């Protein structure tokens, strides 16, 4: 990841306005790939033992021990009902939208379904597009274009964050 240190990722995660965005950053730091996040559900985390059940598109499972911080953010992300867009530092001009209720961790809004003037109906495609859009938004808001690389690069084992 070009010039994107764990310290910068910690900073971004802690400054996120939305728990949904913070959990994306945190899960990447802890070794979950974006295509795996698509299939995470609200109940994928056993909070008592902090074990995350990660599935891929074929339904193959792996189990991942996550940090206390990740478990905390996961619970906040599950409870988030409105999404705040990063359009301005001025809180008066911020735009909020209602997130659709679903069994998935990453919740979407109606705008997330609209792409290229057509409706995407496969929920996994919608969630994947939502994650990419949110990462690009964070990259712009924090003036760190390197965040875009998080969509294509998996953090090495020694880079994973357990804070």
mmCIF file with all atom_site columns, N, CA and C in Angstrom, residues 54-124:
data_model
loop_
_atom_site.group_PDB
_atom_site.id
_atom_site.type_symbol
_atom_site.label_atom_id
_atom_site.label_alt_id
_atom_site.label_comp_id
_atom_site.label_asym_id
_atom_site.label_entity_id
_atom_site.label_seq_id
_atom_site.pdbx_PDB_ins_code
_atom_site.Cartn_x
_atom_site.Cartn_y
_atom_site.Cartn_z
_atom_site.occupancy
_atom_site.B_iso_or_equiv
_atom_site.pdbx_formal_charge
_atom_site.auth_seq_id
_atom_site.auth_comp_id
_atom_site.auth_asym_id
_atom_site.auth_atom_id
_atom_site.pdbx_PDB_model_num
ATOM 1   N N  . UNK A 1 54  ? -16.326 -15.632 8.507   1.00 0.00 ? 54  UNK A N  1
ATOM 2   C CA . UNK A 1 54  ? -16.190 -14.972 7.208   1.00 0.00 ? 54  UNK A CA 1
ATOM 3   C C  . UNK A 1 54  ? -16.487 -16.000 6.124   1.00 0.00 ? 54  UNK A C  1
ATOM 4   N N  . UNK A 1 55  ? -17.393 -15.637 5.203   1.00 0.00 ? 55  UNK A N  1
ATOM 5   C CA . UNK A 1 55  ? -17.730 -16.518 4.084   1.00 0.00 ? 55  UNK A CA 1
ATOM 6   C C  . UNK A 1 55  ? -17.377 -15.823 2.782   1.00 0.00 ? 55  UNK A C  1
ATOM 7   N N  . UNK A 1 56  ? -17.107 -16.650 1.774   1.00 0.00 ? 56  UNK A N  1
ATOM 8   C CA . UNK A 1 56  ? -16.899 -16.078 0.445   1.00 0.00 ? 56  UNK A CA 1
ATOM 9   C C  . UNK A 1 56  ? -18.139 -16.344 -0.410  1.00 0.00 ? 56  UNK A C  1
ATOM 10  N N  . UNK A 1 57  ? -18.068 -16.014 -1.687  1.00 0.00 ? 57  UNK A N  1
ATOM 11  C CA . UNK A 1 57  ? -19.234 -16.149 -2.562  1.00 0.00 ? 57  UNK A CA 1
ATOM 12  C C  . UNK A 1 57  ? -19.663 -17.601 -2.743  1.00 0.00 ? 57  UNK A C  1
ATOM 13  N N  . UNK A 1 58  ? -18.764 -18.541 -2.489  1.00 0.00 ? 58  UNK A N  1
ATOM 14  C CA . UNK A 1 58  ? -19.088 -19.960 -2.611  1.00 0.00 ? 58  UNK A CA 1
ATOM 15  C C  . UNK A 1 58  ? -19.586 -20.551 -1.296  1.00 0.00 ? 58  UNK A C  1
ATOM 16  N N  . UNK A 1 59  ? -19.620 -19.737 -0.251  1.00 0.00 ? 59  UNK A N  1
ATOM 17  C CA . UNK A 1 59  ? -20.092 -20.197 1.046   1.00 0.00 ? 59  UNK A CA 1
ATOM 18  C C  . UNK A 1 59  ? -19.018 -20.844 1.901   1.00 0.00 ? 59  UNK A C  1
ATOM 19  N N  . UNK A 1 60  ? -17.771 -20.835 1.428   1.00 0.00 ? 60  UNK A N  1
ATOM 20  C CA . UNK A 1 60  ? -16.688 -21.405 2.228   1.00 0.00 ? 60  UNK A CA 1
ATOM 21  C C  . UNK A 1 60  ? -16.402 -20.487 3.410   1.00 0.00 ? 60  UNK A C  1
ATOM 22  N N  . UNK A 1 61  ? -16.253 -21.101 4.585   1.00 0.00 ? 61  UNK A N  1
ATOM 23  C CA . UNK A 1 61  ? -16.082 -20.333 5.817   1.00 0.00 ? 61  UNK A CA 1
ATOM 24  C C  . UNK A 1 61  ? -14.638 -20.341 6.294   1.00 0.00 ? 61  UNK A C  1
ATOM 25  N N  . UNK A 1 62  ? -14.301 -19.253 6.971   1.00 0.00 ? 62  UNK A N  1
ATOM 26  C CA . UNK A 1 62  ? -13.077 -19.211 7.777   1.00 0.00 ? 62  UNK A CA 1
ATOM 27  C C  . UNK A 1 62  ? -13.427 -18.417 9.025   1.00 0.00 ? 62  UNK A C  1
ATOM 28  N N  . UNK A 1 63  ? -12.690 -18.662 10.074  1.00 0.00 ? 63  UNK A N  1
ATOM 29  C CA . UNK A 1 63  ? -12.959 -18.012 11.345  1.00 0.00 ? 63  UNK A CA 1
ATOM 30  C C  . UNK A 1 63  ? -11.789 -17.109 11.695  1.00 0.00 ? 63  UNK A C  1
ATOM 31  N N  . UNK A 1 64  ? -12.112 -15.929 12.188  1.00 0.00 ? 64  UNK A N  1
ATOM 32  C CA . UNK A 1 64  ? -11.096 -14.920 12.457  1.00 0.00 ? 64  UNK A CA 1
ATOM 33  C C  . UNK A 1 64  ? -11.339 -14.325 13.840  1.00 0.00 ? 64  UNK A C  1
ATOM 34  N N  . UNK A 1 65  ? -10.314 -14.376 14.680  1.00 0.00 ? 65  UNK A N  1
ATOM 35  C CA . UNK A 1 65  ? -10.383 -13.722 15.994  1.00 0.00 ? 65  UNK A CA 1
ATOM 36  C C  . UNK A 1 65  ? -10.148 -12.237 15.762  1.00 0.00 ? 65  UNK A C  1
ATOM 37  N N  . UNK A 1 66  ? -11.079 -11.397 16.221  1.00 0.00 ? 66  UNK A N  1
ATOM 38  C CA . UNK A 1 66  ? -10.959 -9.955  16.008  1.00 0.00 ? 66  UNK A CA 1
ATOM 39  C C  . UNK A 1 66  ? -10.688 -9.245  17.330  1.00 0.00 ? 66  UNK A C  1
ATOM 40  N N  . UNK A 1 67  ? -10.200 -8.031  17.220  1.00 0.00 ? 67  UNK A N  1
ATOM 41  C CA . UNK A 1 67  ? -9.881  -7.227  18.399  1.00 0.00 ? 67  UNK A CA 1
ATOM 42  C C  . UNK A 1 67  ? -11.159 -6.745  19.088  1.00 0.00 ? 67  UNK A C  1
ATOM 43  N N  . UNK A 1 68  ? -10.993 -6.283  20.326  1.00 0.00 ? 68  UNK A N  1
ATOM 44  C CA . UNK A 1 68  ? -12.129 -5.701  21.053  1.00 0.00 ? 68  UNK A CA 1
ATOM 45  C C  . UNK A 1 68  ? -12.681 -4.496  20.306  1.00 0.00 ? 68  UNK A C  1
ATOM 46  N N  . UNK A 1 69  ? -11.784 -3.694  19.765  1.00 0.00 ? 69  UNK A N  1
ATOM 47  C CA . UNK A 1 69  ? -12.198 -2.504  19.005  1.00 0.00 ? 69  UNK A CA 1
ATOM 48  C C  . UNK A 1 69  ? -13.051 -2.907  17.800  1.00 0.00 ? 69  UNK A C  1
ATOM 49  N N  . UNK A 1 70  ? -12.649 -3.952  17.104  1.00 0.00 ? 70  UNK A N  1
ATOM 50  C CA . UNK A 1 70  ? -13.405 -4.421  15.949  1.00 0.00 ? 70  UNK A CA 1
ATOM 51  C C  . UNK A 1 70  ? -14.793 -4.901  16.374  1.00 0.00 ? 70  UNK A C  1
ATOM 52  N N  . UNK A 1 71  ? -14.862 -5.650  17.457  1.00 0.00 ? 71  UNK A N  1
ATOM 53  C CA . UNK A 1 71  ? -16.154 -6.141  17.948  1.00 0.00 ? 71  UNK A CA 1
ATOM 54  C C  . UNK A 1 71  ? -17.064 -4.975  18.327  1.00 0.00 ? 71  UNK A C  1
ATOM 55  N N  . UNK A 1 72  ? -16.492 -3.964  18.950  1.00 0.00 ? 72  UNK A N  1
ATOM 56  C CA . UNK A 1 72  ? -17.259 -2.771  19.333  1.00 0.00 ? 72  UNK A CA 1
ATOM 57  C C  . UNK A 1 72  ? -17.785 -2.039  18.094  1.00 0.00 ? 72  UNK A C  1
ATOM 58  N N  . UNK A 1 73  ? -16.912 -1.813  17.119  1.00 0.00 ? 73  UNK A N  1
ATOM 59  C CA . UNK A 1 73  ? -17.325 -1.131  15.886  1.00 0.00 ? 73  UNK A CA 1
ATOM 60  C C  . UNK A 1 73  ? -18.367 -1.942  15.122  1.00 0.00 ? 73  UNK A C  1
ATOM 61  N N  . UNK A 1 74  ? -18.209 -3.255  15.131  1.00 0.00 ? 74  UNK A N  1
ATOM 62  C CA . UNK A 1 74  ? -19.152 -4.146  14.448  1.00 0.00 ? 74  UNK A CA 1
ATOM 63  C C  . UNK A 1 74  ? -20.558 -3.946  15.012  1.00 0.00 ? 74  UNK A C  1
ATOM 64  N N  . UNK A 1 75  ? -20.644 -3.913  16.332  1.00 0.00 ? 75  UNK A N  1
ATOM 65  C CA . UNK A 1 75  ? -21.949 -3.730  16.974  1.00 0.00 ? 75  UNK A CA 1
ATOM 66  C C  . UNK A 1 75  ? -22.549 -2.361  16.653  1.00 0.00 ? 75  UNK A C  1
ATOM 67  N N  . UNK A 1 76  ? -21.716 -1.331  16.613  1.00 0.00 ? 76  UNK A N  1
ATOM 68  C CA . UNK A 1 76  ? -22.203 0.008   16.257  1.00 0.00 ? 76  UNK A CA 1
ATOM 69  C C  . UNK A 1 76  ? -22.671 0.041   14.802  1.00 0.00 ? 76  UNK A C  1
ATOM 70  N N  . UNK A 1 77  ? -21.930 -0.617  13.921  1.00 0.00 ? 77  UNK A N  1
ATOM 71  C CA . UNK A 1 77  ? -22.296 -0.641  12.499  1.00 0.00 ? 77  UNK A CA 1
ATOM 72  C C  . UNK A 1 77  ? -23.627 -1.362  12.289  1.00 0.00 ? 77  UNK A C  1
ATOM 73  N N  . UNK A 1 78  ? -23.847 -2.431  13.035  1.00 0.00 ? 78  UNK A N  1
ATOM 74  C CA . UNK A 1 78  ? -25.110 -3.172  12.931  1.00 0.00 ? 78  UNK A CA 1
ATOM 75  C C  . UNK A 1 78  ? -26.292 -2.288  13.330  1.00 0.00 ? 78  UNK A C  1
ATOM 76  N N  . UNK A 1 79  ? -26.082 -1.424  14.310  1.00 0.00 ? 79  UNK A N  1
ATOM 77  C CA . UNK A 1 79  ? -27.165 -0.575  14.828  1.00 0.00 ? 79  UNK A CA 1
ATOM 78  C C  . UNK A 1 79  ? -27.379 0.707   14.022  1.00 0.00 ? 79  UNK A C  1
ATOM 79  N N  . UNK A 1 80  ? -26.445 1.054   13.139  1.00 0.00 ? 80  UNK A N  1
ATOM 80  C CA . UNK A 1 80  ? -26.565 2.315   12.397  1.00 0.00 ? 80  UNK A CA 1
ATOM 81  C C  . UNK A 1 80  ? -27.777 2.277   11.464  1.00 0.00 ? 80  UNK A C  1
ATOM 82  N N  . UNK A 1 81  ? -28.608 3.315   11.526  1.00 0.00 ? 81  UNK A N  1
ATOM 83  C CA . UNK A 1 81  ? -29.818 3.381   10.699  1.00 0.00 ? 81  UNK A CA 1
ATOM 84  C C  . UNK A 1 81  ? -29.789 4.505   9.672   1.00 0.00 ? 81  UNK A C  1
ATOM 85  N N  . UNK A 1 82  ? -28.919 5.490   9.872   1.00 0.00 ? 82  UNK A N  1
ATOM 86  C CA . UNK A 1 82  ? -28.800 6.615   8.935   1.00 0.00 ? 82  UNK A CA 1
ATOM 87  C C  . UNK A 1 82  ? -27.332 6.793   8.562   1.00 0.00 ? 82  UNK A C  1
ATOM 88  N N  . UNK A 1 83  ? -27.115 7.187   7.325   1.00 0.00 ? 83  UNK A N  1
ATOM 89  C CA . UNK A 1 83  ? -25.753 7.382   6.822   1.00 0.00 ? 83  UNK A CA 1
ATOM 90  C C  . UNK A 1 83  ? -25.525 8.856   6.542   1.00 0.00 ? 83  UNK A C  1
ATOM 91  N N  . UNK A 1 84  ? -24.398 9.370   7.004   1.00 0.00 ? 84  UNK A N  1
ATOM 92  C CA . UNK A 1 84  ? -24.029 10.765  6.792   1.00 0.00 ? 84  UNK A CA 1
ATOM 93  C C  . UNK A 1 84  ? -22.992 10.838  5.680   1.00 0.00 ? 84  UNK A C  1
ATOM 94  N N  . UNK A 1 85  ? -23.292 11.600  4.632   1.00 0.00 ? 85  UNK A N  1
ATOM 95  C CA . UNK A 1 85  ? -22.348 11.760  3.527   1.00 0.00 ? 85  UNK A CA 1
ATOM 96  C C  . UNK A 1 85  ? -21.263 12.756  3.904   1.00 0.00 ? 85  UNK A C  1
ATOM 97  N N  . UNK A 1 86  ? -20.059 12.501  3.440   1.00 0.00 ? 86  UNK A N  1
ATOM 98  C CA . UNK A 1 86  ? -18.900 13.348  3.719   1.00 0.00 ? 86  UNK A CA 1
ATOM 99  C C  . UNK A 1 86  ? -18.811 14.458  2.677   1.00 0.00 ? 86  UNK A C  1
ATOM 100 N N  . UNK A 1 87  ? -19.769 15.365  2.686   1.00 0.00 ? 87  UNK A N  1
ATOM 101 C CA . UNK A 1 87  ? -19.758 16.406  1.662   1.00 0.00 ? 87  UNK A CA 1
ATOM 102 C C  . UNK A 1 87  ? -19.155 17.711  2.145   1.00 0.00 ? 87  UNK A C  1
ATOM 103 N N  . UNK A 1 88  ? -18.981 17.872  3.445   1.00 0.00 ? 88  UNK A N  1
ATOM 104 C CA . UNK A 1 88  ? -18.495 19.147  3.949   1.00 0.00 ? 88  UNK A CA 1
ATOM 105 C C  . UNK A 1 88  ? -18.103 18.974  5.410   1.00 0.00 ? 88  UNK A C  1
ATOM 106 N N  . UNK A 1 89  ? -17.183 19.796  5.860   1.00 0.00 ? 89  UNK A N  1
ATOM 107 C CA . UNK A 1 89  ? -16.827 19.789  7.282   1.00 0.00 ? 89  UNK A CA 1
ATOM 108 C C  . UNK A 1 89  ? -17.896 20.474  8.117   1.00 0.00 ? 89  UNK A C  1
ATOM 109 N N  . UNK A 1 90  ? -18.746 21.240  7.479   1.00 0.00 ? 90  UNK A N  1
ATOM 110 C CA . UNK A 1 90  ? -19.792 21.980  8.173   1.00 0.00 ? 90  UNK A CA 1
ATOM 111 C C  . UNK A 1 90  ? -20.970 21.051  8.477   1.00 0.00 ? 90  UNK A C  1
ATOM 112 N N  . UNK A 1 91  ? -21.226 20.749  9.747   1.00 0.00 ? 91  UNK A N  1
ATOM 113 C CA . UNK A 1 91  ? -22.296 19.813  10.094  1.00 0.00 ? 91  UNK A CA 1
ATOM 114 C C  . UNK A 1 91  ? -23.693 20.273  9.670   1.00 0.00 ? 91  UNK A C  1
ATOM 115 N N  . UNK A 1 92  ? -23.884 21.556  9.479   1.00 0.00 ? 92  UNK A N  1
ATOM 116 C CA . UNK A 1 92  ? -25.197 22.061  9.078   1.00 0.00 ? 92  UNK A CA 1
ATOM 117 C C  . UNK A 1 92  ? -25.546 21.617  7.659   1.00 0.00 ? 92  UNK A C  1
ATOM 118 N N  . UNK A 1 93  ? -24.545 21.448  6.807   1.00 0.00 ? 93  UNK A N  1
ATOM 119 C CA . UNK A 1 93  ? -24.778 21.107  5.406   1.00 0.00 ? 93  UNK A CA 1
ATOM 120 C C  . UNK A 1 93  ? -24.633 19.615  5.106   1.00 0.00 ? 93  UNK A C  1
ATOM 121 N N  . UNK A 1 94  ? -24.506 18.806  6.110   1.00 0.00 ? 94  UNK A N  1
ATOM 122 C CA . UNK A 1 94  ? -24.356 17.369  5.882   1.00 0.00 ? 94  UNK A CA 1
ATOM 123 C C  . UNK A 1 94  ? -25.685 16.758  5.447   1.00 0.00 ? 94  UNK A C  1
ATOM 124 N N  . UNK A 1 95  ? -25.578 15.759  4.593   1.00 0.00 ? 95  UNK A N  1
ATOM 125 C CA . UNK A 1 95  ? -26.758 15.067  4.088   1.00 0.00 ? 95  UNK A CA 1
ATOM 126 C C  . UNK A 1 95  ? -26.841 13.684  4.735   1.00 0.00 ? 95  UNK A C  1
ATOM 127 N N  . UNK A 1 96  ? -28.015 13.353  5.243   1.00 0.00 ? 96  UNK A N  1
ATOM 128 C CA . UNK A 1 96  ? -28.252 12.056  5.857   1.00 0.00 ? 96  UNK A CA 1
ATOM 129 C C  . UNK A 1 96  ? -29.278 11.283  5.036   1.00 0.00 ? 96  UNK A C  1
ATOM 130 N N  . UNK A 1 97  ? -29.074 9.980   4.915   1.00 0.00 ? 97  UNK A N  1
ATOM 131 C CA . UNK A 1 97  ? -30.049 9.112   4.259   1.00 0.00 ? 97  UNK A CA 1
ATOM 132 C C  . UNK A 1 97  ? -30.327 7.927   5.178   1.00 0.00 ? 97  UNK A C  1
ATOM 133 N N  . UNK A 1 98  ? -31.492 7.345   5.004   1.00 0.00 ? 98  UNK A N  1
ATOM 134 C CA . UNK A 1 98  ? -31.880 6.174   5.781   1.00 0.00 ? 98  UNK A CA 1
ATOM 135 C C  . UNK A 1 98  ? -31.295 4.926   5.132   1.00 0.00 ? 98  UNK A C  1
ATOM 136 N N  . UNK A 1 99  ? -30.692 4.090   5.943   1.00 0.00 ? 99  UNK A N  1
ATOM 137 C CA . UNK A 1 99  ? -30.163 2.819   5.459   1.00 0.00 ? 99  UNK A CA 1
ATOM 138 C C  . UNK A 1 99  ? -31.274 1.774   5.484   1.00 0.00 ? 99  UNK A C  1
ATOM 139 N N  . UNK A 1 100 ? -31.315 0.952   4.462   1.00 0.00 ? 100 UNK A N  1
ATOM 140 C CA . UNK A 1 100 ? -32.335 -0.099  4.379   1.00 0.00 ? 100 UNK A CA 1
ATOM 141 C C  . UNK A 1 100 ? -31.998 -1.198  5.382   1.00 0.00 ? 100 UNK A C  1
ATOM 142 N N  . UNK A 1 101 ? -33.025 -1.704  6.036   1.00 0.00 ? 101 UNK A N  1
ATOM 143 C CA . UNK A 1 101 ? -32.817 -2.797  6.975   1.00 0.00 ? 101 UNK A CA 1
ATOM 144 C C  . UNK A 1 101 ? -32.528 -4.068  6.179   1.00 0.00 ? 101 UNK A C  1
ATOM 145 N N  . UNK A 1 102 ? -31.553 -4.812  6.619   1.00 0.00 ? 102 UNK A N  1
ATOM 146 C CA . UNK A 1 102 ? -31.205 -6.066  5.958   1.00 0.00 ? 102 UNK A CA 1
ATOM 147 C C  . UNK A 1 102 ? -30.432 -6.929  6.943   1.00 0.00 ? 102 UNK A C  1
ATOM 148 N N  . UNK A 1 103 ? -30.258 -8.203  6.622   1.00 0.00 ? 103 UNK A N  1
ATOM 149 C CA . UNK A 1 103 ? -29.481 -9.068  7.512   1.00 0.00 ? 103 UNK A CA 1
ATOM 150 C C  . UNK A 1 103 ? -27.972 -8.852  7.399   1.00 0.00 ? 103 UNK A C  1
ATOM 151 N N  . UNK A 1 104 ? -27.541 -8.043  6.425   1.00 0.00 ? 104 UNK A N  1
ATOM 152 C CA . UNK A 1 104 ? -26.113 -7.846  6.172   1.00 0.00 ? 104 UNK A CA 1
ATOM 153 C C  . UNK A 1 104 ? -25.518 -6.763  7.058   1.00 0.00 ? 104 UNK A C  1
ATOM 154 N N  . UNK A 1 105 ? -24.226 -6.892  7.341   1.00 0.00 ? 105 UNK A N  1
ATOM 155 C CA . UNK A 1 105 ? -23.510 -5.888  8.130   1.00 0.00 ? 105 UNK A CA 1
ATOM 156 C C  . UNK A 1 105 ? -23.488 -4.554  7.398   1.00 0.00 ? 105 UNK A C  1
ATOM 157 N N  . UNK A 1 106 ? -23.058 -4.561  6.136   1.00 0.00 ? 106 UNK A N  1
ATOM 158 C CA . UNK A 1 106 ? -22.986 -3.334  5.352   1.00 0.00 ? 106 UNK A CA 1
ATOM 159 C C  . UNK A 1 106 ? -24.371 -3.062  4.790   1.00 0.00 ? 106 UNK A C  1
ATOM 160 N N  . UNK A 1 107 ? -24.970 -2.008  5.304   1.00 0.00 ? 107 UNK A N  1
ATOM 161 C CA . UNK A 1 107 ? -26.328 -1.649  4.891   1.00 0.00 ? 107 UNK A CA 1
ATOM 162 C C  . UNK A 1 107 ? -26.255 -0.585  3.813   1.00 0.00 ? 107 UNK A C  1
ATOM 163 N N  . UNK A 1 108 ? -27.223 -0.593  2.942   1.00 0.00 ? 108 UNK A N  1
ATOM 164 C CA . UNK A 1 108 ? -27.224 0.305   1.791   1.00 0.00 ? 108 UNK A CA 1
ATOM 165 C C  . UNK A 1 108 ? -28.446 1.213   1.840   1.00 0.00 ? 108 UNK A C  1
ATOM 166 N N  . UNK A 1 109 ? -28.393 2.265   1.040   1.00 0.00 ? 109 UNK A N  1
ATOM 167 C CA . UNK A 1 109 ? -29.553 3.144   0.890   1.00 0.00 ? 109 UNK A CA 1
ATOM 168 C C  . UNK A 1 109 ? -30.051 3.010   -0.546  1.00 0.00 ? 109 UNK A C  1
ATOM 169 N N  . UNK A 1 110 ? -31.159 3.645   -0.844  1.00 0.00 ? 110 UNK A N  1
ATOM 170 C CA . UNK A 1 110 ? -31.747 3.546   -2.176  1.00 0.00 ? 110 UNK A CA 1
ATOM 171 C C  . UNK A 1 110 ? -30.772 4.004   -3.256  1.00 0.00 ? 110 UNK A C  1
ATOM 172 N N  . UNK A 1 111 ? -30.006 5.058   -2.981  1.00 0.00 ? 111 UNK A N  1
ATOM 173 C CA . UNK A 1 111 ? -29.051 5.563   -3.977  1.00 0.00 ? 111 UNK A CA 1
ATOM 174 C C  . UNK A 1 111 ? -27.997 4.521   -4.344  1.00 0.00 ? 111 UNK A C  1
ATOM 175 N N  . UNK A 1 112 ? -27.696 3.619   -3.423  1.00 0.00 ? 112 UNK A N  1
ATOM 176 C CA . UNK A 1 112 ? -26.701 2.588   -3.704  1.00 0.00 ? 112 UNK A CA 1
ATOM 177 C C  . UNK A 1 112 ? -27.183 1.594   -4.758  1.00 0.00 ? 112 UNK A C  1
ATOM 178 N N  . UNK A 1 113 ? -28.503 1.504   -4.942  1.00 0.00 ? 113 UNK A N  1
ATOM 179 C CA . UNK A 1 113 ? -29.050 0.605   -5.947  1.00 0.00 ? 113 UNK A CA 1
ATOM 180 C C  . UNK A 1 113 ? -28.945 1.190   -7.353  1.00 0.00 ? 113 UNK A C  1
ATOM 181 N N  . UNK A 1 114 ? -28.786 2.488   -7.446  1.00 0.00 ? 114 UNK A N  1
ATOM 182 C CA . UNK A 1 114 ? -28.802 3.149   -8.747  1.00 0.00 ? 114 UNK A CA 1
ATOM 183 C C  . UNK A 1 114 ? -27.381 3.241   -9.292  1.00 0.00 ? 114 UNK A C  1
ATOM 184 N N  . UNK A 1 115 ? -27.168 2.672   -10.457 1.00 0.00 ? 115 UNK A N  1
ATOM 185 C CA . UNK A 1 115 ? -25.846 2.720   -11.101 1.00 0.00 ? 115 UNK A CA 1
ATOM 186 C C  . UNK A 1 115 ? -26.030 2.832   -12.605 1.00 0.00 ? 115 UNK A C  1
ATOM 187 N N  . UNK A 1 116 ? -25.406 3.824   -13.187 1.00 0.00 ? 116 UNK A N  1
ATOM 188 C CA . UNK A 1 116 ? -25.467 4.015   -14.637 1.00 0.00 ? 116 UNK A CA 1
ATOM 189 C C  . UNK A 1 116 ? -26.900 4.016   -15.164 1.00 0.00 ? 116 UNK A C  1
ATOM 190 N N  . UNK A 1 117 ? -27.782 4.695   -14.450 1.00 0.00 ? 117 UNK A N  1
ATOM 191 C CA . UNK A 1 117 ? -29.182 4.842   -14.837 1.00 0.00 ? 117 UNK A CA 1
ATOM 192 C C  . UNK A 1 117 ? -29.927 3.512   -14.907 1.00 0.00 ? 117 UNK A C  1
ATOM 193 N N  . UNK A 1 118 ? -29.428 2.500   -14.233 1.00 0.00 ? 118 UNK A N  1
ATOM 194 C CA . UNK A 1 118 ? -30.138 1.225   -14.180 1.00 0.00 ? 118 UNK A CA 1
ATOM 195 C C  . UNK A 1 118 ? -30.123 0.719   -12.745 1.00 0.00 ? 118 UNK A C  1
ATOM 196 N N  . UNK A 1 119 ? -31.005 -0.208  -12.475 1.00 0.00 ? 119 UNK A N  1
ATOM 197 C CA . UNK A 1 119 ? -31.097 -0.746  -11.126 1.00 0.00 ? 119 UNK A CA 1
ATOM 198 C C  . UNK A 1 119 ? -30.288 -2.041  -11.018 1.00 0.00 ? 119 UNK A C  1
ATOM 199 N N  . UNK A 1 120 ? -29.408 -2.099  -10.033 1.00 0.00 ? 120 UNK A N  1
ATOM 200 C CA . UNK A 1 120 ? -28.693 -3.335  -9.721  1.00 0.00 ? 120 UNK A CA 1
ATOM 201 C C  . UNK A 1 120 ? -29.572 -4.062  -8.714  1.00 0.00 ? 120 UNK A C  1
ATOM 202 N N  . UNK A 1 121 ? -29.872 -5.310  -8.977  1.00 0.00 ? 121 UNK A N  1
ATOM 203 C CA . UNK A 1 121 ? -30.774 -5.999  -8.055  1.00 0.00 ? 121 UNK A CA 1
ATOM 204 C C  . UNK A 1 121 ? -30.082 -7.072  -7.212  1.00 0.00 ? 121 UNK A C  1
ATOM 205 N N  . UNK A 1 122 ? -28.894 -7.523  -7.605  1.00 0.00 ? 122 UNK A N  1
ATOM 206 C CA . UNK A 1 122 ? -28.186 -8.519  -6.808  1.00 0.00 ? 122 UNK A CA 1
ATOM 207 C C  . UNK A 1 122 ? -27.564 -7.810  -5.606  1.00 0.00 ? 122 UNK A C  1
ATOM 208 N N  . UNK A 1 123 ? -27.967 -8.205  -4.412  1.00 0.00 ? 123 UNK A N  1
ATOM 209 C CA . UNK A 1 123 ? -27.545 -7.497  -3.202  1.00 0.00 ? 123 UNK A CA 1
ATOM 210 C C  . UNK A 1 123 ? -26.029 -7.540  -3.026  1.00 0.00 ? 123 UNK A C  1
ATOM 211 N N  . UNK A 1 124 ? -25.374 -8.637  -3.418  1.00 0.00 ? 124 UNK A N  1
ATOM 212 C CA . UNK A 1 124 ? -23.922 -8.675  -3.253  1.00 0.00 ? 124 UNK A CA 1
ATOM 213 C C  . UNK A 1 124 ? -23.238 -7.632  -4.133  1.00 0.00 ? 124 UNK A C  1
#
